[in-house]
XYZ file of C-alpha atoms in Angstrom:
136
model
C 0.000 0.000 0.000
C 1.204 3.499 -0.732
C -0.441 5.065 2.317
C -2.941 7.028 0.235
C -6.011 8.370 1.940
C -9.312 8.146 0.126
C -12.128 10.574 0.845
C -15.681 9.699 1.848
C -16.882 10.024 -1.774
C -14.664 7.186 -2.944
C -15.720 5.065 0.008
C -19.403 5.684 -0.800
C -18.858 4.538 -4.394
C -17.143 1.379 -3.165
C -20.002 0.653 -0.744
C -22.642 1.244 -3.416
C -20.823 -0.965 -5.889
C -20.538 -3.699 -3.261
C -24.240 -3.438 -2.341
C -25.254 -3.488 -6.013
C -23.181 -6.601 -6.616
C -25.404 -8.498 -4.160
C -28.388 -8.130 -6.469
C -27.149 -9.680 -9.682
C -29.673 -10.115 -12.498
C -29.769 -13.853 -11.818
C -30.378 -13.289 -8.094
C -33.195 -10.842 -8.859
C -34.796 -13.334 -11.283
C -34.475 -16.071 -8.658
C -36.126 -13.861 -6.007
C -38.996 -13.013 -8.372
C -39.460 -16.669 -9.333
C -39.465 -17.698 -5.668
C -42.124 -15.109 -4.832
C -44.368 -16.222 -7.699
C -43.889 -19.854 -6.684
C -44.962 -19.015 -3.100
C -47.958 -17.102 -4.468
C -49.012 -20.032 -6.663
C -48.533 -22.513 -3.802
C -50.775 -20.365 -1.573
C -53.315 -20.241 -4.381
C -53.249 -24.041 -4.812
C -53.554 -24.539 -1.031
C -56.401 -21.990 -0.811
C -54.551 -19.849 1.740
C -56.078 -16.372 1.356
C -53.973 -14.716 4.067
C -50.747 -15.769 2.360
C -52.124 -14.579 -0.986
C -53.088 -11.200 0.465
C -49.681 -10.828 2.119
C -48.047 -11.382 -1.282
C -49.990 -8.523 -2.915
C -48.640 -5.018 -3.358
C -50.493 -2.469 -1.180
C -52.285 -0.768 -4.104
C -53.295 -4.137 -5.554
C -54.719 -5.293 -2.243
C -56.589 -2.000 -1.845
C -58.035 -2.203 -5.375
C -59.158 -5.795 -4.799
C -60.895 -4.900 -1.530
C -62.577 -1.821 -2.994
C -63.835 -3.559 -6.125
C -65.138 -6.587 -4.179
C -66.451 -4.642 -1.203
C -64.871 -7.214 1.142
C -61.623 -7.624 3.088
C -58.797 -9.112 1.030
C -58.932 -12.627 2.456
C -62.572 -12.930 1.390
C -62.220 -10.989 -1.881
C -59.256 -13.002 -3.124
C -61.211 -16.208 -2.535
C -63.863 -14.921 -4.937
C -61.301 -14.564 -7.713
C -60.991 -17.596 -9.931
C -57.363 -17.436 -10.938
C -56.297 -20.145 -13.375
C -53.893 -22.901 -12.329
C -50.724 -21.219 -13.546
C -48.517 -24.158 -14.418
C -44.729 -24.002 -14.645
C -42.704 -20.826 -15.094
C -41.807 -20.272 -18.735
C -40.018 -16.919 -18.643
C -38.993 -14.215 -16.156
C -38.238 -10.585 -17.067
C -36.874 -8.160 -14.484
C -36.643 -4.481 -15.387
C -35.277 -2.482 -12.467
C -37.952 -2.587 -9.765
C -40.585 -4.274 -11.973
C -40.918 -7.886 -13.109
C -43.079 -10.092 -15.301
C -43.347 -13.849 -14.889
C -44.890 -15.778 -17.753
C -46.268 -19.128 -16.640
C -47.909 -21.811 -18.757
C -51.440 -20.482 -18.091
C -50.973 -17.090 -16.417
C -48.797 -14.007 -16.353
C -47.959 -12.340 -13.032
C -46.490 -8.852 -12.587
C -44.479 -7.812 -9.542
C -42.809 -4.736 -8.075
C -39.949 -4.538 -5.594
C -40.669 -2.965 -2.201
C -38.426 -2.583 0.876
C -40.017 -5.798 2.181
C -39.341 -7.703 -1.049
C -41.171 -8.525 -4.285
C -44.954 -8.112 -4.229
C -47.568 -9.123 -6.802
C -49.071 -6.122 -8.596
C -51.225 -8.117 -11.032
C -52.186 -11.767 -11.514
C -54.514 -13.768 -13.694
C -53.243 -11.769 -16.658
C -53.813 -12.661 -20.289
C -52.058 -11.002 -23.229
C -54.174 -9.212 -25.831
C -52.747 -8.361 -29.256
C -51.856 -4.675 -29.552
C -53.418 -3.935 -26.143
C -52.390 -4.114 -22.470
C -52.796 -7.367 -20.568
C -56.246 -8.150 -19.149
C -55.781 -9.040 -15.458
C -58.202 -10.502 -12.910
C -56.286 -8.987 -9.979
C -54.538 -5.648 -10.461
C -53.576 -2.472 -8.659
C -55.118 0.917 -9.181
């Protein structure tokens, strides 16, 4: 070492680079896939509390308002399709899309982790997805 002293700006860049390295694209895709898998398992097991906990706040609020019931009752009224296996995962910054065999799920990253912003989504040519559960 030459005995150089580095200022706080250089140290901040090093810390940011180190923190950013923890969230590699593959790690982010894995985290998104794991969240969707947990969501689908809760759906298969008919566990409304787990499903509601997986929803983004605005999505949960929209579901409750449109159904006129608390989330755990409202989500049980939704007839989401059995999704099947994951076919493709796209992560764009803080947003993600998971294409499954029979469903497409959208997620957003929050301080508490990835949350579902829309589910039961079907593509429509030249138009936005049509989703059974979505945020406002």
